mmCIF file of N, CA and C in Angstrom:
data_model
loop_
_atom_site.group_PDB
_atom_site.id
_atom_site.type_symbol
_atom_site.label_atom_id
_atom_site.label_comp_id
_atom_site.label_asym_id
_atom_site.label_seq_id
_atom_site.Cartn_x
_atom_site.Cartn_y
_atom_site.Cartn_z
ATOM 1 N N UNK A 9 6.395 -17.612 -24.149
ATOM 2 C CA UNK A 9 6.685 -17.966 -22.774
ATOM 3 C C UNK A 9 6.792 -19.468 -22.646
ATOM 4 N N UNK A 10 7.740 -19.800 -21.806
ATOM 5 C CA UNK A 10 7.939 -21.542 -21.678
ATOM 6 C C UNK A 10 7.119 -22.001 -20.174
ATOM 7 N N UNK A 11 6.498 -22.596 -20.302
ATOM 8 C CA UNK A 11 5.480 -23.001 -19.135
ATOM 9 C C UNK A 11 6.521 -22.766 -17.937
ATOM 10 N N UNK A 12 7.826 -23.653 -18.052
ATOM 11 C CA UNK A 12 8.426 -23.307 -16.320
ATOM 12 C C UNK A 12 8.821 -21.979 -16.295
ATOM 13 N N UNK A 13 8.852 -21.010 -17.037
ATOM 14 C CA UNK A 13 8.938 -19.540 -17.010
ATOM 15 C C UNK A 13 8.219 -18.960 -16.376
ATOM 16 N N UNK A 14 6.685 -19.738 -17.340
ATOM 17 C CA UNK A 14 5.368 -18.844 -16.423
ATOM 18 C C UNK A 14 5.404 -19.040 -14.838
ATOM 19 N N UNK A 15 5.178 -20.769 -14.691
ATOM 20 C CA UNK A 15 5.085 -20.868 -13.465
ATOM 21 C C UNK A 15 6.018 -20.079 -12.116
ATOM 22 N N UNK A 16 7.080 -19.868 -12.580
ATOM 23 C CA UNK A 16 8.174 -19.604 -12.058
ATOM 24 C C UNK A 16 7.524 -17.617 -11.742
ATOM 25 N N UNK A 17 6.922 -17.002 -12.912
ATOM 26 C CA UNK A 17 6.907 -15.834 -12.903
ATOM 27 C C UNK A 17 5.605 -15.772 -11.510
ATOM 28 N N UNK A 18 4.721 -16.518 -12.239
ATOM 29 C CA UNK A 18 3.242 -16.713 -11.125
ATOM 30 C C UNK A 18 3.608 -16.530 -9.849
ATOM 31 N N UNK A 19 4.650 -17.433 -9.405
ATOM 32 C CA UNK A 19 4.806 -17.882 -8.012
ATOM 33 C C UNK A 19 5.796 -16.765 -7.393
ATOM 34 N N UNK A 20 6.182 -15.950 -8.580
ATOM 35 C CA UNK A 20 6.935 -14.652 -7.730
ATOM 36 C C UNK A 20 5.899 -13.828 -7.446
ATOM 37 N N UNK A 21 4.514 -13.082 -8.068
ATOM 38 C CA UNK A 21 4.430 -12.408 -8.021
ATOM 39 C C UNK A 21 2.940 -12.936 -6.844
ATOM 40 N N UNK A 22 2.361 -14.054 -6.842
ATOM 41 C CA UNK A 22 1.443 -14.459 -5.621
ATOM 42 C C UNK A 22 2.604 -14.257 -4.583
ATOM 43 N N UNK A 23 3.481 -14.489 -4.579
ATOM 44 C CA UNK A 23 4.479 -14.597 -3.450
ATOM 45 C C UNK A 23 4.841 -13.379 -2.895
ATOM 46 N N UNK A 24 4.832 -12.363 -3.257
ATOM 47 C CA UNK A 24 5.197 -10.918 -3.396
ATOM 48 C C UNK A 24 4.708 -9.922 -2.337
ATOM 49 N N UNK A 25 4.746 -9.950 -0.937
ATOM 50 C CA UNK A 25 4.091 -9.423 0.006
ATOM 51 C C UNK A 25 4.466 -7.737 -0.220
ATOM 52 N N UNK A 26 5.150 -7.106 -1.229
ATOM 53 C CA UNK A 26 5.369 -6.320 -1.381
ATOM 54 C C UNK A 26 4.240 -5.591 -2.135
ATOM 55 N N UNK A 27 3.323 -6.401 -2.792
ATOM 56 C CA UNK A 27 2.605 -5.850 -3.452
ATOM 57 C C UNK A 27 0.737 -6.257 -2.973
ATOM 58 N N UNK A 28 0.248 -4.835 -3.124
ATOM 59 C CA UNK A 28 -1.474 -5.827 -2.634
ATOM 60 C C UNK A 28 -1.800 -6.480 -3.867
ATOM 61 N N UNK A 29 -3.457 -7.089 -2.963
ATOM 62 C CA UNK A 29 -3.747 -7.902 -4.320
ATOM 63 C C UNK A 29 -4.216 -7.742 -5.177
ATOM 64 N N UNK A 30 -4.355 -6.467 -5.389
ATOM 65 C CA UNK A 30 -5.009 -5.735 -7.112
ATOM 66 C C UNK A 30 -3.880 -5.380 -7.726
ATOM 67 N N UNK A 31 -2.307 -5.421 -7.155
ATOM 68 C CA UNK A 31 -1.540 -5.343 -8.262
ATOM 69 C C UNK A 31 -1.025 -6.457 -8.778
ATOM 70 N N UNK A 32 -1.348 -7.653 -7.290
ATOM 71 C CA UNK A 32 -0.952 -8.553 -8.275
ATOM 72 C C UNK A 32 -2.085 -9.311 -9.284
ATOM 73 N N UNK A 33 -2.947 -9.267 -9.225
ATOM 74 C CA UNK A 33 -4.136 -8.907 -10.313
ATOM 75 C C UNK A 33 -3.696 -8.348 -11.507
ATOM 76 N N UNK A 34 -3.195 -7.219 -11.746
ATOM 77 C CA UNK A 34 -2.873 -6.271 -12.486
ATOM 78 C C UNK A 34 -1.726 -6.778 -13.575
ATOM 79 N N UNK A 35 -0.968 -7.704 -12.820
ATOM 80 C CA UNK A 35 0.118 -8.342 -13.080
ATOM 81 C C UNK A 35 -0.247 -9.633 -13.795
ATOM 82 N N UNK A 36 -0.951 -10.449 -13.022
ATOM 83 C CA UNK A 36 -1.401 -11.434 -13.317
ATOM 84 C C UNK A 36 -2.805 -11.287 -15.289
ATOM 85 N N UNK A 37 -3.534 -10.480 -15.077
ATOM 86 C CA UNK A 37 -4.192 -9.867 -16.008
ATOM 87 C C UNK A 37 -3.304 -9.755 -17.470
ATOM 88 N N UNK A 38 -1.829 -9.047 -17.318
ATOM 89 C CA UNK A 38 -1.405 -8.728 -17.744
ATOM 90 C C UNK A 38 -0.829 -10.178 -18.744
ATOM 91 N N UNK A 39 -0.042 -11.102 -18.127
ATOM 92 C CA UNK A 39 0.137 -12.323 -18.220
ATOM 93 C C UNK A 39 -0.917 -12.913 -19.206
ATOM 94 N N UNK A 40 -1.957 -12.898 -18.515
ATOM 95 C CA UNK A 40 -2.968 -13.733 -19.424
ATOM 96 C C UNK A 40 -3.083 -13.120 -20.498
ATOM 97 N N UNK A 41 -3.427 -12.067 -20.871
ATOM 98 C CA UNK A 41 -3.237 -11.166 -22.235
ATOM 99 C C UNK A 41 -1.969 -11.304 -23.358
ATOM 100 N N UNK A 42 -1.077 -11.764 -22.321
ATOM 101 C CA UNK A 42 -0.280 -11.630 -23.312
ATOM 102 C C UNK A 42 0.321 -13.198 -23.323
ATOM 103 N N UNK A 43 -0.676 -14.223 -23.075
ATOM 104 C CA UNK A 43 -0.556 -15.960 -23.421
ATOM 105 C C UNK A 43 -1.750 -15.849 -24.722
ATOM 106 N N UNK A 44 -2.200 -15.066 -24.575
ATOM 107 C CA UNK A 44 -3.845 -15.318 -25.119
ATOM 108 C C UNK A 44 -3.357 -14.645 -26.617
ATOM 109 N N UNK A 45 -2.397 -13.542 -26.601
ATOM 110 C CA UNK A 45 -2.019 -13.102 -27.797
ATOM 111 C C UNK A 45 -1.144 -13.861 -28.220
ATOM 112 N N UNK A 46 -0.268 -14.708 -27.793
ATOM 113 C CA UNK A 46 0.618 -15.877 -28.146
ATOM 114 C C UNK A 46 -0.747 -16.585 -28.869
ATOM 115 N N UNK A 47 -1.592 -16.970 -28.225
ATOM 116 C CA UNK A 47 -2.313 -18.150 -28.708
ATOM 117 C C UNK A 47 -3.146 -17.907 -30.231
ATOM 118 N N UNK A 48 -3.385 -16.527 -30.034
ATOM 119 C CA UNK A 48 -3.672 -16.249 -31.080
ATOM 120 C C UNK A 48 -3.202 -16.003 -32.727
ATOM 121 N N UNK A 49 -1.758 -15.409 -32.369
ATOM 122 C CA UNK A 49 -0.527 -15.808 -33.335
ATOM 123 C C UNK A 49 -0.312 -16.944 -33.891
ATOM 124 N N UNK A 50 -0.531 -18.503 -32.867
ATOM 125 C CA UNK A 50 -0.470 -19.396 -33.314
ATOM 126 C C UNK A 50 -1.742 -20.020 -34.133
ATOM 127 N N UNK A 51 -3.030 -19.320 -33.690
ATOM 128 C CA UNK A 51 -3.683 -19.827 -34.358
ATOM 129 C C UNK A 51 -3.573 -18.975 -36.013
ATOM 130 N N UNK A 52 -2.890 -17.982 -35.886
ATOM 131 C CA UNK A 52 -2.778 -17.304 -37.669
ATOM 132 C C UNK A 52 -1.441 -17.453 -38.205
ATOM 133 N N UNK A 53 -0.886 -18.152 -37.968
ATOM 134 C CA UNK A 53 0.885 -17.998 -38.532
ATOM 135 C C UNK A 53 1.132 -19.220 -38.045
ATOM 136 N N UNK A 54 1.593 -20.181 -39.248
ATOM 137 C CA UNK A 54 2.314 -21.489 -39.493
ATOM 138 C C UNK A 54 3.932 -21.044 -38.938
ATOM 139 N N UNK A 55 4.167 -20.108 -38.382
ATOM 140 C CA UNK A 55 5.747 -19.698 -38.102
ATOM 141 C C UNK A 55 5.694 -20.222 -36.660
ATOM 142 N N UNK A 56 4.433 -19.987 -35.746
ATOM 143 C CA UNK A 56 4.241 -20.006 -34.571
ATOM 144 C C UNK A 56 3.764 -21.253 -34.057
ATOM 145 N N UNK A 57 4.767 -21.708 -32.841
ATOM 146 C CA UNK A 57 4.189 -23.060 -32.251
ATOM 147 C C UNK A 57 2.982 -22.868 -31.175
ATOM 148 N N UNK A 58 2.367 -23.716 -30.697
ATOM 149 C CA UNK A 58 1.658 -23.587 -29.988
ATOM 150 C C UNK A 58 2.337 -23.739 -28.396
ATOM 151 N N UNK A 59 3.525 -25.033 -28.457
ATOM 152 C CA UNK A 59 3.427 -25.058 -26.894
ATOM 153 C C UNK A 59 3.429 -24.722 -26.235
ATOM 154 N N UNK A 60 2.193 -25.922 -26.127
ATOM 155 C CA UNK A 60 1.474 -25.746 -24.874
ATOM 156 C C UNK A 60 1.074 -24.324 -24.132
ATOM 157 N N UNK A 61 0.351 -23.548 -24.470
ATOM 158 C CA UNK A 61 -0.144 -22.196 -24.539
ATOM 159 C C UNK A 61 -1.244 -22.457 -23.660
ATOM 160 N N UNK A 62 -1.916 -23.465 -23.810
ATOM 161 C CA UNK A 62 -3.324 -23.638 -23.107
ATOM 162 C C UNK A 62 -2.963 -23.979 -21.652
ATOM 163 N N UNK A 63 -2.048 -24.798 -21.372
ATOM 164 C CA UNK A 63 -1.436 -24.892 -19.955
ATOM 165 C C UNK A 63 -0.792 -24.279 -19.298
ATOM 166 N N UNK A 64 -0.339 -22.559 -19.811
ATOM 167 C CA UNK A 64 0.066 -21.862 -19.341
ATOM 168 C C UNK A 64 -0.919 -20.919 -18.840
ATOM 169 N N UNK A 65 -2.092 -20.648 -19.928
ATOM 170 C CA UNK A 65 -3.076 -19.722 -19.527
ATOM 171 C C UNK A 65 -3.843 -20.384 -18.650
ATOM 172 N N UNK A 66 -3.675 -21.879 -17.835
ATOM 173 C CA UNK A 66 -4.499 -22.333 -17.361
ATOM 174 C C UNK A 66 -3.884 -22.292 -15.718
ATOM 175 N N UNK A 67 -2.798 -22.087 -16.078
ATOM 176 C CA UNK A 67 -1.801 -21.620 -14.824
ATOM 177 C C UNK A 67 -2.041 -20.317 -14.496
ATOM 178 N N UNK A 68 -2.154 -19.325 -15.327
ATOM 179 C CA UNK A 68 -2.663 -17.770 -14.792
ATOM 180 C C UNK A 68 -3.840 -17.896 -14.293
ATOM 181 N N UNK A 69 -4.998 -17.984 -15.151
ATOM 182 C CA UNK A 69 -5.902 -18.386 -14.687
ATOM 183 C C UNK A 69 -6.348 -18.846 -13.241
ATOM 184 N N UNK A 70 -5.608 -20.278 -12.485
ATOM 185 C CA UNK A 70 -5.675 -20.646 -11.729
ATOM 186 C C UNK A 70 -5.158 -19.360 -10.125
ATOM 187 N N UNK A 71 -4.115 -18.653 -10.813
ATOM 188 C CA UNK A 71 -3.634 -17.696 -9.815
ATOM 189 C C UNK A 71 -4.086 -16.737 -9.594
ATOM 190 N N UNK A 72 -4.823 -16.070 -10.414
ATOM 191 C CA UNK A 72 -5.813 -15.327 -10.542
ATOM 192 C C UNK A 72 -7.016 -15.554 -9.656
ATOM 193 N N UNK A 73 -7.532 -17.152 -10.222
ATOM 194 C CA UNK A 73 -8.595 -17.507 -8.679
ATOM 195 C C UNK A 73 -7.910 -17.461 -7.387
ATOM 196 N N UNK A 74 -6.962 -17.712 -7.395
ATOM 197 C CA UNK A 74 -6.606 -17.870 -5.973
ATOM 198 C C UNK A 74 -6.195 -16.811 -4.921
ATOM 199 N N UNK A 75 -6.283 -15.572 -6.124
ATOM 200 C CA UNK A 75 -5.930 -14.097 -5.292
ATOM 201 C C UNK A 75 -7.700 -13.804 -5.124
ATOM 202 N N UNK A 76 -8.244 -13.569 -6.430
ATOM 203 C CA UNK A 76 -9.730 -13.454 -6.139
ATOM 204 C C UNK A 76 -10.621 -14.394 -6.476
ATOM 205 N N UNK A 77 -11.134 -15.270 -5.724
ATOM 206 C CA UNK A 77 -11.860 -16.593 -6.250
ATOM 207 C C UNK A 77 -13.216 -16.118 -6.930
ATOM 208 N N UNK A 78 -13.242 -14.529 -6.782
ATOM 209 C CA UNK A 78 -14.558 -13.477 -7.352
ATOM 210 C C UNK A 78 -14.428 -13.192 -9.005
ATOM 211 N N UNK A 79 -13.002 -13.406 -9.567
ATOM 212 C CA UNK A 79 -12.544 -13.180 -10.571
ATOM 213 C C UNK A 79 -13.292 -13.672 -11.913
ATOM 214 N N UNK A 80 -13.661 -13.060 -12.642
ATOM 215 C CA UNK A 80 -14.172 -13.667 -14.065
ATOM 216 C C UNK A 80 -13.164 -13.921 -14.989
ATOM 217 N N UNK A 81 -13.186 -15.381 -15.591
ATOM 218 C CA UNK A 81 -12.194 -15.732 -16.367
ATOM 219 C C UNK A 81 -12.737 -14.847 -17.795
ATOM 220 N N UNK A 82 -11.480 -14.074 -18.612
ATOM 221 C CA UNK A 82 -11.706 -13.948 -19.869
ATOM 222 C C UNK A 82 -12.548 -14.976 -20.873
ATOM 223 N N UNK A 83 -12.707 -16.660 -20.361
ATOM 224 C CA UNK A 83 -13.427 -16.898 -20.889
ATOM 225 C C UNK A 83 -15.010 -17.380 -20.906
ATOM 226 N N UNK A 84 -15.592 -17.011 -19.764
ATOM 227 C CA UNK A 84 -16.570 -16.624 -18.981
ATOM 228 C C UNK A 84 -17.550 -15.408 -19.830
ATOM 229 N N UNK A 85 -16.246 -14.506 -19.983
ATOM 230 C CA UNK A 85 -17.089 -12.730 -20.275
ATOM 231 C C UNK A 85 -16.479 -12.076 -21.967
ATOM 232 N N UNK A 86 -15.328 -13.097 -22.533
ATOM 233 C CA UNK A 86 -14.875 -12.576 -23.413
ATOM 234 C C UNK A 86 -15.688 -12.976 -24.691
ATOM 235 N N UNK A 87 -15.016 -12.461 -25.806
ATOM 236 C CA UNK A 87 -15.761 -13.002 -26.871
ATOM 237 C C UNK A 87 -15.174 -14.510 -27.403
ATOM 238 N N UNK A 88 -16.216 -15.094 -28.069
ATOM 239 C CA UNK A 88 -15.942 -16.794 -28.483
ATOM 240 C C UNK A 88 -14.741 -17.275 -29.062
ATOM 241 N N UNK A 89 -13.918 -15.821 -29.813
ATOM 242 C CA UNK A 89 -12.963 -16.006 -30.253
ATOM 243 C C UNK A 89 -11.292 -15.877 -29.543
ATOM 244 N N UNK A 90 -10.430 -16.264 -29.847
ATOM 245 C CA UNK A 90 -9.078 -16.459 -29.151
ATOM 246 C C UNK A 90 -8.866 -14.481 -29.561
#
C-alpha cells in the first residue's frame, strides 16, 4: 500500500455515512492487518521494501481512535513481535 492510497482509503471509509461504526471498525481492523503483514514480509524478505509501513499503520491506527477512542491498539494487546 502507498501511504496516499491508505490515507485516501481511511478517509473514504470514516467518511462513509453508509456504514455504522463497527463496520467501519471492521474495515479499518482489516487495513491494519494487512499493513502489519506488509511489515512483516519486510522484516523477512530482502525482496520487500519497507516504505514507510510504520506511517501508514500509524494512520489506521489513528482512525481507528477516532471512531472508538475505547479501541486497543494491536500494540497495546498483541504479541512483542511484528
Amino acid at each position: 500500500m502507498e501511504k496516499g492510497t491508505t490515507k485516501a482509503q481511511i478517509q473514504e471509509i470514516v467518511t462513509d455515512r453508509t456504514k455504522s461504526p463497527e463496520e467501519q471498525l471492521q474495515l479499518l481492523e482489516k487495513m491494519r492487518q494487512e499493513v502489519r503483514a506488509e511489515m512483516r514480509a519486510a522484516t523477512e524478505s530482502p525482496m520487500v521494501d519497507d516504505n514507510d509501513l510504520g506511517a501508514e499503520l500509524k494512520l489506521v491506527e489513528e482512525a481507528i481512535e477516532s471512531i472508538d477512542p475505547d479501541a486497543e491498539s494491536t500494540q497495546e494487546t498483541g504479541a512483542a513481535t511484528l
